[in-house]
GROMACS .gro file of C-alpha atoms in nm:
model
  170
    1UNK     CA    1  -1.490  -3.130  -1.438
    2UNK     CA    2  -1.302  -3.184  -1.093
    3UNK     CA    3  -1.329  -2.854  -0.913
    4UNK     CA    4  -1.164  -2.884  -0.514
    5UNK     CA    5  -1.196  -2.545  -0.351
    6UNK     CA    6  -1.039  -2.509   0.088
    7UNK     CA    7  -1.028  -2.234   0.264
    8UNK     CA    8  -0.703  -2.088   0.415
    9UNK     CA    9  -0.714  -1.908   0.773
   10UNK     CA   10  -0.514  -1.618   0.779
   11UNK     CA   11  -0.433  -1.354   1.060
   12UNK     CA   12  -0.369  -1.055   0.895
   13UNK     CA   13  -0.100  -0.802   1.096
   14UNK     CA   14  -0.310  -0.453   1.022
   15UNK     CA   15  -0.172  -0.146   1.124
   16UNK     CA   16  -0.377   0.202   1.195
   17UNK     CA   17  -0.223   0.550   1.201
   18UNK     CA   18  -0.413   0.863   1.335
   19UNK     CA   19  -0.306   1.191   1.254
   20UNK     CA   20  -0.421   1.526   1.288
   21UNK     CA   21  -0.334   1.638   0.921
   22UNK     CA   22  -0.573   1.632   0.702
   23UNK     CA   23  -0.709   1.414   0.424
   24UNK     CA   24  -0.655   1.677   0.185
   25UNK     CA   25  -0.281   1.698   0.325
   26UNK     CA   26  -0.224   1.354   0.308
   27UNK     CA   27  -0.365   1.195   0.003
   28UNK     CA   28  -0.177   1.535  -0.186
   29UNK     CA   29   0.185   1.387  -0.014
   30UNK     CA   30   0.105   0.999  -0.118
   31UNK     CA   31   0.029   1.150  -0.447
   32UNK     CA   32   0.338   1.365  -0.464
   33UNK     CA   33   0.589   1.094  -0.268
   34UNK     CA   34   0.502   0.767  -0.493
   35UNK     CA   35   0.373   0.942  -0.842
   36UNK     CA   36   0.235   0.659  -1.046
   37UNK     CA   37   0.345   0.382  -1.278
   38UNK     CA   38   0.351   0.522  -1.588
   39UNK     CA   39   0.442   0.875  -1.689
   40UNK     CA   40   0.078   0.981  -1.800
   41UNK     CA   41  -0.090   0.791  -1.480
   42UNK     CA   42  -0.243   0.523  -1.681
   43UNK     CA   43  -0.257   0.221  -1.553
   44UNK     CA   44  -0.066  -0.068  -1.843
   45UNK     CA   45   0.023  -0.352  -1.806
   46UNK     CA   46   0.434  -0.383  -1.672
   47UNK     CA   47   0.693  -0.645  -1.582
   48UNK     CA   48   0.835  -0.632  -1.259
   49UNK     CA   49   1.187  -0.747  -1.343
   50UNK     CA   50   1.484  -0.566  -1.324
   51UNK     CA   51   1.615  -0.339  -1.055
   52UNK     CA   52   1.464   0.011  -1.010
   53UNK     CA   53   1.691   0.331  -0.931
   54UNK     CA   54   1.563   0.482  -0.582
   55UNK     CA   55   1.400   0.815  -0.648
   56UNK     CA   56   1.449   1.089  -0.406
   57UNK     CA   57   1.117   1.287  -0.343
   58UNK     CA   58   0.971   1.525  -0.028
   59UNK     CA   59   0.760   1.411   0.213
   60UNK     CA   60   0.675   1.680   0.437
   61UNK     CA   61   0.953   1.871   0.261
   62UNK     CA   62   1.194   1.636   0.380
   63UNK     CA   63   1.387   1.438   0.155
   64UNK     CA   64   1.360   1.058   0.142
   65UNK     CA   65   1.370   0.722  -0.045
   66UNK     CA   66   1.125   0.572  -0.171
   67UNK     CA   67   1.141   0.239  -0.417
   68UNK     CA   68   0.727   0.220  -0.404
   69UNK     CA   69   0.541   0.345  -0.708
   70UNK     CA   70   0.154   0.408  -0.713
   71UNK     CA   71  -0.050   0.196  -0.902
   72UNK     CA   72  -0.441   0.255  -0.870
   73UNK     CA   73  -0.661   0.495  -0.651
   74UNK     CA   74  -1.012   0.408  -0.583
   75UNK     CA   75  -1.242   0.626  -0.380
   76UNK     CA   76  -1.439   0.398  -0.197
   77UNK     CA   77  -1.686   0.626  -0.023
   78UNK     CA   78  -1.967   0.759  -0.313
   79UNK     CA   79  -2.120   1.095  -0.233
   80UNK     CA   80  -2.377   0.883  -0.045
   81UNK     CA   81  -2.101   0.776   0.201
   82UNK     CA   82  -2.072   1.153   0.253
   83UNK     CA   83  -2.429   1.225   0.277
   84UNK     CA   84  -2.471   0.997   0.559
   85UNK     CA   85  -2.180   1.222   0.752
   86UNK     CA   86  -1.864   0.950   0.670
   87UNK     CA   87  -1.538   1.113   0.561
   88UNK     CA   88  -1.387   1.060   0.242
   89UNK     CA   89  -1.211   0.664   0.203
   90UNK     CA   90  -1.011   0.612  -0.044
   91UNK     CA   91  -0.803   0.300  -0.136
   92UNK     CA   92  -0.427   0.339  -0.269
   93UNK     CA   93  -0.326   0.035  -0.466
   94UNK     CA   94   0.082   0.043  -0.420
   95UNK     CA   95   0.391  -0.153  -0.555
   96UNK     CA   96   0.729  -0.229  -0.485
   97UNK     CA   97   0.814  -0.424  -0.865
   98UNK     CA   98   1.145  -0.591  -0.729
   99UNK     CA   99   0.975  -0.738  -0.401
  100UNK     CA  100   0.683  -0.798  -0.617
  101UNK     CA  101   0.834  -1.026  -0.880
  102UNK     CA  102   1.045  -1.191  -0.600
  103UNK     CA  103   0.739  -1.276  -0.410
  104UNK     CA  104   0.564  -1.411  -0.677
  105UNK     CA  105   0.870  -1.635  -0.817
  106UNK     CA  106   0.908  -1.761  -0.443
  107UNK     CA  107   0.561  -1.791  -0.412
  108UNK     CA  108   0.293  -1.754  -0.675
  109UNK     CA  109   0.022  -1.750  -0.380
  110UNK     CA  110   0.124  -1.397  -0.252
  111UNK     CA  111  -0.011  -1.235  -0.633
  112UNK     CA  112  -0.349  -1.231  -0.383
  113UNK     CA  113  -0.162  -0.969  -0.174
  114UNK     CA  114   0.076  -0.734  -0.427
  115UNK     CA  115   0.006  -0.487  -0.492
  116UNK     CA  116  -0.023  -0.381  -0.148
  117UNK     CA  117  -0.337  -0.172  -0.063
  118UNK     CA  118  -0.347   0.137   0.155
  119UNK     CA  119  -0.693   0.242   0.319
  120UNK     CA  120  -0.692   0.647   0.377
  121UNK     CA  121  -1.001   0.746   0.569
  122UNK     CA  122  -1.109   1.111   0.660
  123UNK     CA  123  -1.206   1.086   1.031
  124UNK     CA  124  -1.388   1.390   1.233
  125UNK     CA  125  -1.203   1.725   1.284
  126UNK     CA  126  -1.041   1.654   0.908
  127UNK     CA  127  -0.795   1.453   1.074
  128UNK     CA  128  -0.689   1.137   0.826
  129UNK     CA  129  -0.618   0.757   0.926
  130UNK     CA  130  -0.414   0.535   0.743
  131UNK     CA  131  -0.473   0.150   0.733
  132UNK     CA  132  -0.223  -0.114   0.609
  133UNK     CA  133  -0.278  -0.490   0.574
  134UNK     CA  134   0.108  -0.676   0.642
  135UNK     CA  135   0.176  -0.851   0.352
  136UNK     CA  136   0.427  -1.029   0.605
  137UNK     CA  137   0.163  -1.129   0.777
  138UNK     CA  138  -0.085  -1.268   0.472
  139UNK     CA  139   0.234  -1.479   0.344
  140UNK     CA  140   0.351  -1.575   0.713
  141UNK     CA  141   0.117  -1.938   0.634
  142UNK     CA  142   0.277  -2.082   0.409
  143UNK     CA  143   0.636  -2.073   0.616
  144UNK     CA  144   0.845  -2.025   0.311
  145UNK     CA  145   1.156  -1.774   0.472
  146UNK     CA  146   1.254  -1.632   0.096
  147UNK     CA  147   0.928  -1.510   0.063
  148UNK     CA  148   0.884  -1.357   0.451
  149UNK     CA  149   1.274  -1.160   0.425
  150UNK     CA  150   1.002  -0.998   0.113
  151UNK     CA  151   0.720  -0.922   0.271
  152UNK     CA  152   0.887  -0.798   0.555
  153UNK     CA  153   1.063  -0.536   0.309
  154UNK     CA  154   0.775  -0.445   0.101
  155UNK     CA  155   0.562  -0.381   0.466
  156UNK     CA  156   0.902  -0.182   0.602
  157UNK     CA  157   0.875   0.008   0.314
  158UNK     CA  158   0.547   0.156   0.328
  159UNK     CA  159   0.509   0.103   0.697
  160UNK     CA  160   0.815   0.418   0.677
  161UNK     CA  161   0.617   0.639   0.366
  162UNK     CA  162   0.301   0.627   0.617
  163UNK     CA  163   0.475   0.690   0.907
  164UNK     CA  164   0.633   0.977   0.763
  165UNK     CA  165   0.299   1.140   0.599
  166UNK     CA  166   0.159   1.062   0.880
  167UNK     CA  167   0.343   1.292   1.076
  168UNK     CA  168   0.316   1.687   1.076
  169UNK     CA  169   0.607   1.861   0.981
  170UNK     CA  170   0.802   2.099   1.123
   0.00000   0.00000   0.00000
């Protein structure tokens, strides 16, 4: 059996928000802002055809859009993470099914990056950061356009939840 195997090269756009609220804070609005896939918050198997409504819910009590839906939460840091004095990490697996499906129909090679992760890392004096890998950016190789206009949606998309968890309100 034939088996070729090449490695692809990719520069990956990641973005990094600080912010003085804390973890607590901010994994509570993610939580509250995308809810999850399925009504009991098990994780099943779905298709991603077929346009979704846009639900309105608060983020920092202020109302907004949002077409993203939460998929999986990891927590990445063990209690020996946090016996060794690092904060809490946890990893937010999140999906946008329309820009999903589309991706993959234009290009079965961006599967590798939807659902789109979100890295949310206590940092000293509780404050939280919030790392996001481009999808834009992991797709941007292969030069197909349909596929970018995506990416660039999906990233615009949660680019905006973060940025607006991110900040405190009032």
């Amino acid at each position: 059996m034939l088996v070729s195997e090449y490695v692809l090269r990719i520069p990956i756009e990641r973005h990094v928000l600080n912010t003085r609220r804390s973890f607590t804070a901010v994994i509570q609005d993610i939580r509250e802002t995308l809810g999850t896939s399925e009504a009991d918050g098990q994780l099943r198997r779905r298709t991603t055809a077929g346009k979704r409504a846009r639900p309105v819910r608060r983020v920092n009590s202020t109302p907004a859009q949002v077409r993203l839906i939460g998929i999986a939460e990891l927590e990445v840091s063990g209690s020996r993470g946090r016996e060794h004095g690092a904060g809490r990490l946890i990893r937010l697996l999140v999906d946008m099914p329309t820009a999903s499906g589309d991706l993959v129909r234009f290009l079965p090679d961006a599967g590798a990056s939807c659902p789109a992760a979100i890295l949310v890392q206590q940092i000293a004096d509780d404050g939280t950061r919030l790392i996001y890998d481009s999808v834009a950016s992991a797709v941007s190789i292969y030069q197909d356009e349909r596929s970018l206009t995506v990416a660039r949606e999906l990233d615009a998309e949660v680019l905006a939840l973060l940025r607006r968890i991110a900040t405190p309100a009032g």
